[in-house]
XYZ file of C-alpha atoms in Angstrom:
378
model
C 6.849 -7.041 15.118
C 7.527 -4.692 18.012
C 10.509 -2.408 18.562
C 12.010 -2.060 22.011
C 10.456 0.692 24.083
C 12.405 2.647 26.620
C 9.733 2.875 29.294
C 9.499 5.613 31.877
C 7.851 5.247 35.298
C 4.285 3.966 35.127
C 1.539 5.908 36.856
C -0.104 4.271 39.854
C -3.069 2.015 39.183
C -5.600 4.684 40.146
C -3.782 7.364 38.135
C -3.652 5.025 35.152
C -7.400 4.443 35.416
C -8.077 8.185 35.595
C -5.732 8.826 32.661
C -7.613 6.285 30.519
C -10.965 7.843 31.451
C -9.658 11.345 30.710
C -8.385 10.184 27.311
C -11.810 8.786 26.503
C -13.643 11.912 27.651
C -11.264 14.459 26.136
C -12.026 17.036 28.851
C -13.488 16.462 32.311
C -13.698 17.842 35.854
C -12.602 15.852 38.895
C -16.200 14.984 39.861
C -16.804 13.780 36.313
C -13.611 11.705 36.397
C -14.651 10.183 39.731
C -18.046 9.196 38.322
C -16.595 7.782 35.094
C -13.767 5.877 36.786
C -15.871 4.638 39.696
C -13.352 6.014 42.202
C -13.727 8.206 45.269
C -13.174 11.946 44.942
C -10.085 11.899 47.225
C -8.571 9.083 45.141
C -9.233 11.008 41.927
C -7.750 14.206 43.396
C -4.564 12.323 44.286
C -4.476 10.666 40.853
C -4.951 13.974 39.029
C -2.151 15.553 41.056
C 0.111 12.644 40.092
C -0.810 12.988 36.421
C -0.279 16.753 36.468
C 3.140 16.304 38.054
C 4.111 13.857 35.285
C 2.774 16.117 32.537
C 0.137 13.539 31.606
C -2.764 15.837 32.498
C -3.192 19.597 32.429
C -5.836 22.128 33.393
C -7.966 23.386 30.539
C -10.257 26.054 31.927
C -13.076 26.098 34.436
C -16.608 24.724 34.393
C -19.408 26.514 36.259
C -22.302 24.523 37.666
C -25.945 25.471 38.112
C -25.313 26.277 41.785
C -22.585 28.755 40.897
C -19.757 26.503 42.040
C -16.830 26.127 39.676
C -14.537 23.183 38.971
C -11.250 22.907 37.106
C -11.448 21.143 33.754
C -8.630 18.781 32.780
C -7.320 17.448 29.472
C -4.354 15.311 28.503
C -1.022 16.947 29.188
C 1.958 17.494 26.863
C 3.725 14.337 28.060
C 0.790 12.104 27.050
C 2.130 11.860 23.510
C 0.321 10.422 20.517
C 0.149 7.494 18.123
C 0.647 6.750 14.440
C -1.689 4.739 12.194
C -0.626 3.521 8.746
C -2.865 1.993 6.085
C -0.308 0.248 3.881
C -2.716 -0.394 1.025
C -2.192 -2.120 -2.295
C -2.751 1.114 -4.235
C -2.257 3.854 -1.626
C -0.733 4.776 1.724
C -2.814 6.627 4.327
C -1.200 7.843 7.548
C -2.685 9.562 10.588
C -1.126 10.949 13.724
C -3.514 11.182 16.674
C -3.420 12.266 20.296
C -4.368 9.656 22.896
C -7.833 11.182 23.140
C -8.321 10.421 19.431
C -7.837 13.998 18.226
C -6.403 14.064 14.709
C -3.041 15.854 14.697
C -1.760 15.169 11.175
C -2.770 13.141 8.133
C -1.587 12.378 4.618
C -2.674 10.026 1.827
C -0.589 9.282 -1.253
C -1.030 7.139 -4.346
C 1.127 5.832 -7.131
C 4.882 6.186 -7.012
C 5.270 7.957 -3.672
C 7.216 5.613 -1.350
C 5.135 4.756 1.729
C 8.101 5.667 3.934
C 7.915 9.243 2.607
C 4.236 9.460 3.547
C 5.001 8.206 7.048
C 7.871 10.641 7.419
C 5.682 13.579 6.327
C 3.247 12.863 9.163
C 5.990 12.176 11.712
C 7.488 15.560 10.837
C 4.262 17.112 12.178
C 4.576 15.147 15.419
C 7.314 14.687 17.991
C 8.695 11.224 17.177
C 9.998 10.743 20.720
C 6.437 11.183 22.054
C 4.827 8.579 19.762
C 3.518 5.857 22.062
C 2.531 3.215 19.492
C 2.219 2.532 15.781
C -0.411 0.344 14.109
C 0.205 -0.725 10.513
C -2.800 -2.108 8.620
C -1.663 -4.550 5.933
C -3.461 -6.327 3.063
C -2.393 -9.701 4.382
C -3.010 -12.360 6.986
C -1.382 -11.309 10.266
C -0.076 -14.319 12.126
C 0.455 -14.275 15.859
C 1.503 -17.785 16.896
C 2.733 -16.838 20.375
C 0.250 -14.130 21.159
C 2.697 -11.239 21.316
C 4.636 -10.813 18.058
C 2.371 -10.686 14.987
C 3.896 -10.720 11.525
C 2.579 -10.758 7.936
C 2.143 -14.153 6.289
C 3.584 -12.902 2.996
C 7.328 -12.055 2.908
C 6.756 -9.201 0.445
C 4.328 -7.522 2.860
C 6.741 -8.006 5.759
C 9.441 -6.359 3.641
C 7.088 -3.456 2.868
C 6.498 -2.922 6.590
C 10.247 -2.953 7.247
C 10.735 -0.445 4.416
C 8.581 2.078 6.288
C 11.709 2.757 8.355
C 9.713 3.522 11.485
C 11.734 5.153 14.273
C 13.306 2.752 16.738
C 11.958 2.677 20.269
C 8.296 2.724 19.235
C 6.090 -0.383 19.659
C 4.788 -1.438 16.240
C 1.620 -3.547 15.952
C 0.196 -5.086 12.802
C -3.424 -5.775 11.882
C -5.232 -6.924 8.765
C -6.623 -3.972 6.811
C -10.161 -5.364 6.512
C -10.285 -6.046 10.254
C -9.324 -2.418 10.858
C -12.106 -1.205 8.559
C -14.585 -3.467 10.367
C -13.593 -1.877 13.694
C -14.187 1.582 12.251
C -17.653 0.573 11.074
C -18.387 -0.964 14.482
C -17.496 2.138 16.470
C -18.267 5.046 14.157
C -19.973 3.741 11.033
C -22.848 1.670 9.723
C -22.540 -1.091 12.356
C -22.875 1.056 15.475
C -25.142 -0.717 17.902
C -24.617 -4.096 16.179
C -22.180 -6.301 18.060
C -22.184 -9.063 15.429
C -21.791 -8.372 11.703
C -19.648 -8.977 8.648
C -17.721 -6.265 6.795
C -17.409 -7.309 3.139
C -14.709 -5.370 1.327
C -14.645 -5.472 -2.458
C -12.106 -3.425 -4.346
C -8.635 -4.220 -5.646
C -9.067 -7.445 -3.659
C -11.790 -8.993 -1.519
C -11.946 -9.704 2.178
C -14.308 -10.182 5.090
C -13.952 -8.670 8.538
C -15.904 -10.700 11.095
C -17.095 -9.113 14.328
C -18.753 -11.368 16.910
C -19.859 -10.005 20.267
C -18.054 -6.741 19.590
C -14.699 -8.453 18.951
C -12.872 -9.130 15.708
C -12.707 -12.857 14.963
C -9.188 -13.731 13.799
C -9.146 -17.529 13.729
C -6.400 -20.037 14.580
C -4.078 -18.759 11.832
C -5.166 -15.131 11.840
C -6.958 -15.878 8.573
C -10.634 -15.689 9.513
C -12.483 -13.849 6.762
C -9.985 -14.602 3.991
C -12.760 -15.282 1.493
C -10.279 -15.018 -1.365
C -9.442 -18.617 -0.408
C -12.960 -19.897 -1.090
C -12.678 -22.574 -3.827
C -13.232 -21.047 -7.264
C -14.307 -22.105 -9.777
C -16.291 -24.947 -8.229
C -17.756 -26.777 -11.175
C -17.283 -30.229 -12.636
C -14.272 -30.512 -14.903
C -12.586 -27.316 -13.624
C -9.765 -27.178 -11.104
C -10.111 -24.591 -8.339
C -7.399 -21.935 -8.590
C -5.517 -20.532 -5.605
C -7.259 -17.240 -4.737
C -9.125 -17.512 -8.030
C -12.219 -15.949 -6.483
C -10.356 -12.753 -5.639
C -8.922 -12.649 -9.155
C -12.419 -12.902 -10.593
C -14.220 -10.566 -8.186
C -11.522 -7.876 -7.905
C -11.663 -4.509 -9.663
C -9.035 -5.272 -12.306
C -10.807 -8.411 -13.500
C -14.169 -6.630 -13.619
C -12.730 -3.911 -15.848
C -10.977 -6.459 -18.096
C -14.226 -8.351 -18.647
C -16.092 -5.148 -19.399
C -13.540 -3.761 -21.863
C -13.272 -7.134 -23.626
C -17.016 -6.952 -24.339
C -16.929 -3.262 -25.338
C -17.679 -2.413 -28.950
C -17.150 0.694 -31.054
C -20.795 1.634 -30.632
C -20.406 1.695 -26.844
C -18.080 4.696 -26.901
C -14.781 4.930 -25.041
C -14.125 1.885 -22.875
C -13.656 2.512 -19.126
C -10.033 2.589 -17.955
C -10.842 1.617 -14.390
C -13.689 0.602 -12.093
C -14.472 4.208 -11.167
C -15.130 5.057 -14.815
C -17.221 1.919 -15.291
C -19.439 2.825 -12.337
C -19.686 6.431 -13.523
C -20.909 5.231 -16.922
C -23.452 2.961 -15.239
C -24.666 5.822 -13.031
C -25.146 7.944 -16.156
C -27.361 5.272 -17.724
C -24.839 3.641 -20.075
C -26.455 0.330 -21.054
C -23.362 -1.863 -21.187
C -21.814 -0.206 -18.154
C -24.985 -0.873 -16.200
C -25.041 -4.468 -17.425
C -21.607 -5.166 -15.928
C -22.284 -3.297 -12.707
C -25.562 -5.176 -12.195
C -23.807 -8.463 -12.910
C -21.091 -7.618 -10.411
C -23.729 -6.763 -7.810
C -25.101 -10.292 -8.181
C -21.587 -11.722 -7.732
C -21.049 -9.676 -4.567
C -24.476 -10.846 -3.418
C -23.257 -14.438 -3.744
C -20.206 -13.596 -1.654
C -22.551 -12.119 0.943
C -24.673 -15.278 0.805
C -21.574 -17.418 1.435
C -20.734 -15.293 4.474
C -24.311 -15.479 5.739
C -24.412 -19.261 5.295
C -21.376 -19.740 7.544
C -21.727 -16.878 10.021
C -25.396 -15.790 10.126
C -24.132 -12.283 11.019
C -27.492 -10.507 10.771
C -25.797 -7.549 9.093
C -23.325 -7.228 6.235
C -21.629 -3.877 5.661
C -20.302 -3.304 2.150
C -17.012 -1.436 1.814
C -14.004 -0.999 -0.422
C -13.526 0.877 -3.660
C -16.266 -1.135 -5.382
C -18.287 -2.499 -2.494
C -19.155 0.904 -1.053
C -20.617 2.155 -4.340
C -24.381 2.642 -3.830
C -25.114 1.217 -7.301
C -24.261 -2.239 -5.940
C -26.551 -2.197 -2.939
C -29.931 -3.103 -4.534
C -28.478 -5.996 -6.529
C -26.550 -7.357 -3.545
C -29.649 -7.241 -1.393
C -31.756 -8.977 -4.028
C -29.260 -11.800 -4.601
C -28.700 -12.351 -0.900
C -32.451 -12.449 -0.294
C -32.786 -15.031 -3.068
C -30.074 -17.311 -1.691
C -30.108 -16.931 2.086
C -32.156 -16.087 5.148
C -32.970 -12.484 6.093
C -29.784 -10.456 6.513
C -29.500 -6.677 6.542
C -27.109 -5.237 3.944
C -25.935 -1.614 4.088
C -23.181 0.478 2.560
C -20.310 1.406 4.845
C -20.627 4.650 6.771
C -16.959 5.569 7.235
C -16.002 5.636 3.566
C -12.607 5.193 1.951
C -10.811 6.065 5.196
C -12.289 3.151 7.139
C -9.025 1.201 7.363
C -6.879 4.066 8.649
C -9.708 5.106 10.994
C -9.801 1.623 12.500
C -6.010 1.501 12.700
C -6.071 4.860 14.526
C -8.503 3.460 17.071
C -6.267 0.449 17.658
C -3.189 2.657 17.918
C -4.859 4.799 20.594
C -5.741 1.660 22.583
C -2.143 0.419 22.380
C -0.821 3.873 23.255
C -2.994 4.056 26.370
C -1.780 0.626 27.417
C 1.831 1.704 26.981
C 1.273 4.733 29.222
C -0.696 2.990 31.955
C 0.786 -0.504 31.826
C -2.722 -1.970 31.626
C -3.299 -5.356 30.011
C -3.902 -5.318 26.261
C -7.565 -4.777 25.515
C -9.368 -6.886 22.949
C -10.794 -5.144 19.883
């Protein structure tokens, strides 16, 4: 799902390499760029001059060395542009606009009845739409990519929701599964830093598993790797497994329904949502704690299923329910009972993990669109 892009002249190969290094560094001198890019100083000087002429790099002060010599410091120029990241969630829309060095330029999150297109427009109004190099939309769906260049959502309703964003024409639009995006955020800036293989188990409105192997997201033949909602459930004699029945049982809405159905007058006011249920449990409410502890064991069984197939070594818990620290001890205990040693930690990025991962992907696509480099794997 990619709009046509009116491309301008590409920088030379060496200038493109220097531009990518400068975007990663944020600010750098020519000697620093030469060292980071592995290029000679004359080549870097020529590349920087080319980038300055195109408005892709600009001077940003002077650095003074220990010997008293000074060097010009460079940053990305006004023509570098930026990117847009959209978390098109089931219950919210989170949008970020970022420069190609990752600097946050604008952000907005809305819930409820606000149309996602309005949230996108509010962020675009803080940017220059003509300078947006790429858009990444994170969707709660399988993203299929049969030909390797035009991914699309598996569910027509999700595809329609992406179209309804009314993104400006002329901007390349890339789609990614929301849990995969959150896993990337945890890999680069969260609880999985330094761990090239792990599973990101998201439990909230729905359930999902982001799988990272060797530092890369595992997508599978149909783009459906990690769709643990499809695990057969229930799996007992005399009961027919229900399509995505596991997600229905383990999701937030079902947890709250089971809790409120068991609530009695002596338990006080019943929780209206999962946040209230967990708050009651944290305050020592006996029945609230009973359901939270039971849910921790259920999430522990999900973690055990992931460990049995993947042996990831680390499972990061995320999502509206999964990231709650009340779950962690029970998940660890159940996983230890059922599987081999596997570290389990709460996510480090928090509720913004999906849009953070989508921002990282958008920056990578934006850099590729400027330099013409081959698409990097993530």
